[in-house]
Amino acid sequence: MVNRSTPPQSSNPEKPDKAQAILAGALPVFTKHGYAAASMDRIASAAGVSKPTLYNYFQDKQGLFIALIHQLTQNNSQLILSLPTEPDLQTPPEQVLRQMATAVLEEFANNPALLTLMRLIIGESERFPELAQTHVREIIKPLMERLSLYLASQPQLKLSDPVVAARIFTGSLVHYLIIQNILHGSEILPLERDRMVNGLIQLLTAGEAEGAV
Amino acid sequence: MVNRSTPPQSSNPEKPDKAQAILAGALPVFTKHGYAAASMDRIASAAGVSKPTLYNYFQDKQGLFIALIHQLTQNNSQLILSLPTEPDLQTPPEQVLRQMATAVLEEFANNPALLTLMRLIIGESERFPELAQTHVREIIKPLMERLSLYLASQPQLKLSDPVVAARIFTGSLVHYLIIQNILHGSEILPLERDRMVNGLIQLLTAGEAEGAV
DNA sequence: GTCTATAAGTCGATAGAC
DNA sequence: GTCTATCGACTTATAGAC
């Protein structure tokens, strides 16, 4: 079960590694068929290599899948965390939050690989619970902490619990994406993106409007 | 690929159908392994029938899976819609909403099959998009409409957009379940259920506290 | 129970770099 | 010549379907 022939050092950053080519070829196969139904033959041909080469770079199917998800997680971690690095503490929070929400929804709309990653991680969360946890640790948790800190730094919002508010903000957007995009519900349960964002922002910033205290 | 031998009418509601036994046996196999990795052999032995019997009652693996998800959808549709049939318009909305939220989270906690169904539907939403859409149509949409109507009937909440508020309410809870339970994030990103519910209710009912207008 | 297809994973030979 | 990445062909097991 364990294959410990020396994998041709995949940590050589000089030439565009063949491991990268394999991962790039594996991505669409896994995302289209799911883990179990993705065959190593298909992945090999998609990557333009032979099957033994696959096994030269990755121990087995699981190892390849784990490496792929980890890479995607890394990419998206950097991507997500690079967006609202240090929101202007000057600009009004409703503007910052609206920018964040719109940016997230647009990013997911323009980059279907993100939706795919979400679907894969959820779908395979029983087979690969450690991958799901890695995703929580590397992406969701930093995002949530950042958002909580920002919300807590805006006392005029009068949010009683910024941690929960961050969950509500993120959860509403993720759930919107799940229904509209992943579950293909946009015709069955239509809801304009701007309407969703506006309603969400209004709810979160309603405390501000509370009289002139 | 298409099998049109007469299936012993599985639409006979008289005798506790053998189709029911097959579906009951198939459920844990599909939920544990996912669609692709669930084998008909395993399903047959789990259901206590022979493999030809499977194919006697269901056209093929796809047909069996679709029938299973449809049945689960039906069950949960009735279950979910039976809960807050006609919330007392007397009792204060924060109490009604708290009851709803707690009931939903407890129902999912006590009934892991619901989480499993959610995961299956999301995970197989590319392979079976029509199942995902059925789920939206039969469960999510009625739930959302009911909730929107209730929220709209409570003008003192001052919700500018009850439709979006219903999404936020549901989305926050679903996202909470996804992170804590499906992605196994309860240790990585802990958040007490009551704290989540309280924060959510507080945000939705904050408009009420708005001064004495 | 049987049949056929296809899956994951392996092996011996090859071919190019130094 | 040696070393090593590569590949076509193969084995074994197990899948779906009847």
mmCIF file of N, CA and C (backbone and C1' of nucleotides) in Angstrom, chain C residues 1-14:
data_model
loop_
_atom_site.group_PDB
_atom_site.id
_atom_site.type_symbol
_atom_site.label_atom_id
_atom_site.label_comp_id
_atom_site.label_asym_id
_atom_site.label_seq_id
_atom_site.Cartn_x
_atom_site.Cartn_y
_atom_site.Cartn_z
ATOM 1 P P DG C 1 -24.063 -18.013 -5.374
ATOM 2 O "O5'" DG C 1 -23.554 -18.347 -6.816
ATOM 3 C "C5'" DG C 1 -24.337 -19.290 -7.538
ATOM 4 C "C4'" DG C 1 -24.320 -18.952 -9.003
ATOM 5 C "C3'" DG C 1 -22.926 -18.702 -9.588
ATOM 6 O "O3'" DG C 1 -22.824 -19.408 -10.807
ATOM 7 C "C1'" DG C 1 -24.328 -16.862 -10.062
ATOM 8 P P DT C 2 -21.501 -19.559 -11.615
ATOM 9 O "O5'" DT C 2 -21.689 -18.442 -12.729
ATOM 10 C "C5'" DT C 2 -22.927 -18.370 -13.431
ATOM 11 C "C4'" DT C 2 -22.809 -17.343 -14.555
ATOM 12 C "C3'" DT C 2 -21.383 -17.139 -15.071
ATOM 13 O "O3'" DT C 2 -21.413 -17.067 -16.480
ATOM 14 C "C1'" DT C 2 -22.269 -15.073 -14.365
ATOM 15 P P DC C 3 -20.050 -17.085 -17.324
ATOM 16 O "O5'" DC C 3 -20.160 -15.683 -18.075
ATOM 17 C "C5'" DC C 3 -21.443 -15.182 -18.474
ATOM 18 C "C4'" DC C 3 -21.301 -13.730 -18.872
ATOM 19 C "C3'" DC C 3 -19.914 -13.379 -19.431
ATOM 20 O "O3'" DC C 3 -20.050 -12.605 -20.606
ATOM 21 C "C1'" DC C 3 -20.449 -11.959 -17.621
ATOM 22 P P DT C 4 -18.732 -12.573 -21.564
ATOM 23 O "O5'" DT C 4 -18.455 -10.999 -21.607
ATOM 24 C "C5'" DT C 4 -19.563 -10.089 -21.784
ATOM 25 C "C4'" DT C 4 -19.190 -8.731 -21.239
ATOM 26 C "C3'" DT C 4 -17.814 -8.236 -21.716
ATOM 27 O "O3'" DT C 4 -17.982 -6.915 -22.216
ATOM 28 C "C1'" DT C 4 -17.991 -8.082 -19.359
ATOM 29 P P DA C 5 -16.764 -6.150 -22.870
ATOM 30 O "O5'" DA C 5 -16.616 -4.945 -21.851
ATOM 31 C "C5'" DA C 5 -17.815 -4.325 -21.348
ATOM 32 C "C4'" DA C 5 -17.455 -3.332 -20.265
ATOM 33 C "C3'" DA C 5 -16.226 -2.489 -20.572
ATOM 34 O "O3'" DA C 5 -16.470 -1.167 -20.115
ATOM 35 C "C1'" DA C 5 -15.874 -3.725 -18.570
ATOM 36 P P DT C 6 -15.541 0.027 -20.604
ATOM 37 O "O5'" DT C 6 -14.821 0.447 -19.245
ATOM 38 C "C5'" DT C 6 -15.601 0.541 -18.054
ATOM 39 C "C4'" DT C 6 -14.693 0.424 -16.855
ATOM 40 C "C3'" DT C 6 -13.348 1.165 -16.999
ATOM 41 O "O3'" DT C 6 -13.166 1.951 -15.841
ATOM 42 C "C1'" DT C 6 -13.001 -0.992 -16.176
ATOM 43 P P DA C 7 -12.236 3.232 -15.880
ATOM 44 O "O5'" DA C 7 -11.686 3.316 -14.386
ATOM 45 C "C5'" DA C 7 -12.590 3.180 -13.290
ATOM 46 C "C4'" DA C 7 -11.959 2.358 -12.189
ATOM 47 C "C3'" DA C 7 -10.509 2.681 -11.922
ATOM 48 O "O3'" DA C 7 -10.431 3.691 -10.924
ATOM 49 C "C1'" DA C 7 -10.843 0.305 -12.003
ATOM 50 P P DA C 8 -9.120 4.498 -10.739
ATOM 51 O "O5'" DA C 8 -8.234 3.539 -9.820
ATOM 52 C "C5'" DA C 8 -8.751 3.093 -8.579
ATOM 53 C "C4'" DA C 8 -7.765 2.153 -7.935
ATOM 54 C "C3'" DA C 8 -6.385 2.758 -7.702
ATOM 55 O "O3'" DA C 8 -5.900 2.353 -6.431
ATOM 56 C "C1'" DA C 8 -6.210 0.869 -9.158
ATOM 57 P P DG C 9 -4.596 3.048 -5.832
ATOM 58 O "O5'" DG C 9 -3.422 2.115 -6.381
ATOM 59 C "C5'" DG C 9 -3.450 0.740 -6.012
ATOM 60 C "C4'" DG C 9 -2.513 -0.058 -6.885
ATOM 61 C "C3'" DG C 9 -1.048 0.419 -6.956
ATOM 62 O "O3'" DG C 9 -0.224 -0.639 -6.509
ATOM 63 C "C1'" DG C 9 -1.847 -0.184 -9.085
ATOM 64 P P DT C 10 1.376 -0.482 -6.428
ATOM 65 O "O5'" DT C 10 1.863 -1.368 -7.662
ATOM 66 C "C5'" DT C 10 1.430 -2.713 -7.740
ATOM 67 C "C4'" DT C 10 2.151 -3.456 -8.857
ATOM 68 C "C3'" DT C 10 3.673 -3.293 -8.921
ATOM 69 O "O3'" DT C 10 4.240 -4.576 -9.125
ATOM 70 C "C1'" DT C 10 2.723 -2.748 -11.024
ATOM 71 P P DC C 11 5.818 -4.807 -8.982
ATOM 72 O "O5'" DC C 11 6.251 -5.154 -10.479
ATOM 73 C "C5'" DC C 11 5.378 -5.930 -11.305
ATOM 74 C "C4'" DC C 11 5.988 -6.110 -12.683
ATOM 75 C "C3'" DC C 11 7.510 -5.968 -12.729
ATOM 76 O "O3'" DC C 11 8.036 -6.902 -13.665
ATOM 77 C "C1'" DC C 11 6.528 -4.376 -14.162
ATOM 78 P P DG C 12 9.570 -7.314 -13.579
ATOM 79 O "O5'" DG C 12 9.996 -7.181 -15.112
ATOM 80 C "C5'" DG C 12 9.160 -7.715 -16.141
ATOM 81 C "C4'" DG C 12 9.477 -7.064 -17.459
ATOM 82 C "C3'" DG C 12 10.969 -6.935 -17.786
ATOM 83 O "O3'" DG C 12 11.174 -7.185 -19.171
ATOM 84 C "C1'" DG C 12 9.995 -4.779 -17.710
ATOM 85 P P DA C 13 12.633 -7.077 -19.781
ATOM 86 O "O5'" DA C 13 12.469 -5.796 -20.709
ATOM 87 C "C5'" DA C 13 11.351 -5.735 -21.593
ATOM 88 C "C4'" DA C 13 11.290 -4.356 -22.231
ATOM 89 C "C3'" DA C 13 12.604 -3.870 -22.856
ATOM 90 O "O3'" DA C 13 12.323 -3.303 -24.122
ATOM 91 C "C1'" DA C 13 11.821 -2.273 -21.313
ATOM 92 P P DT C 14 13.523 -2.737 -25.026
ATOM 93 O "O5'" DT C 14 13.341 -1.170 -24.945
ATOM 94 C "C5'" DT C 14 12.033 -0.599 -25.134
ATOM 95 C "C4'" DT C 14 12.124 0.920 -24.943
ATOM 96 C "C3'" DT C 14 13.344 1.576 -25.593
ATOM 97 O "O3'" DT C 14 12.930 2.793 -26.176
ATOM 98 C "C1'" DT C 14 13.248 2.159 -23.343
#
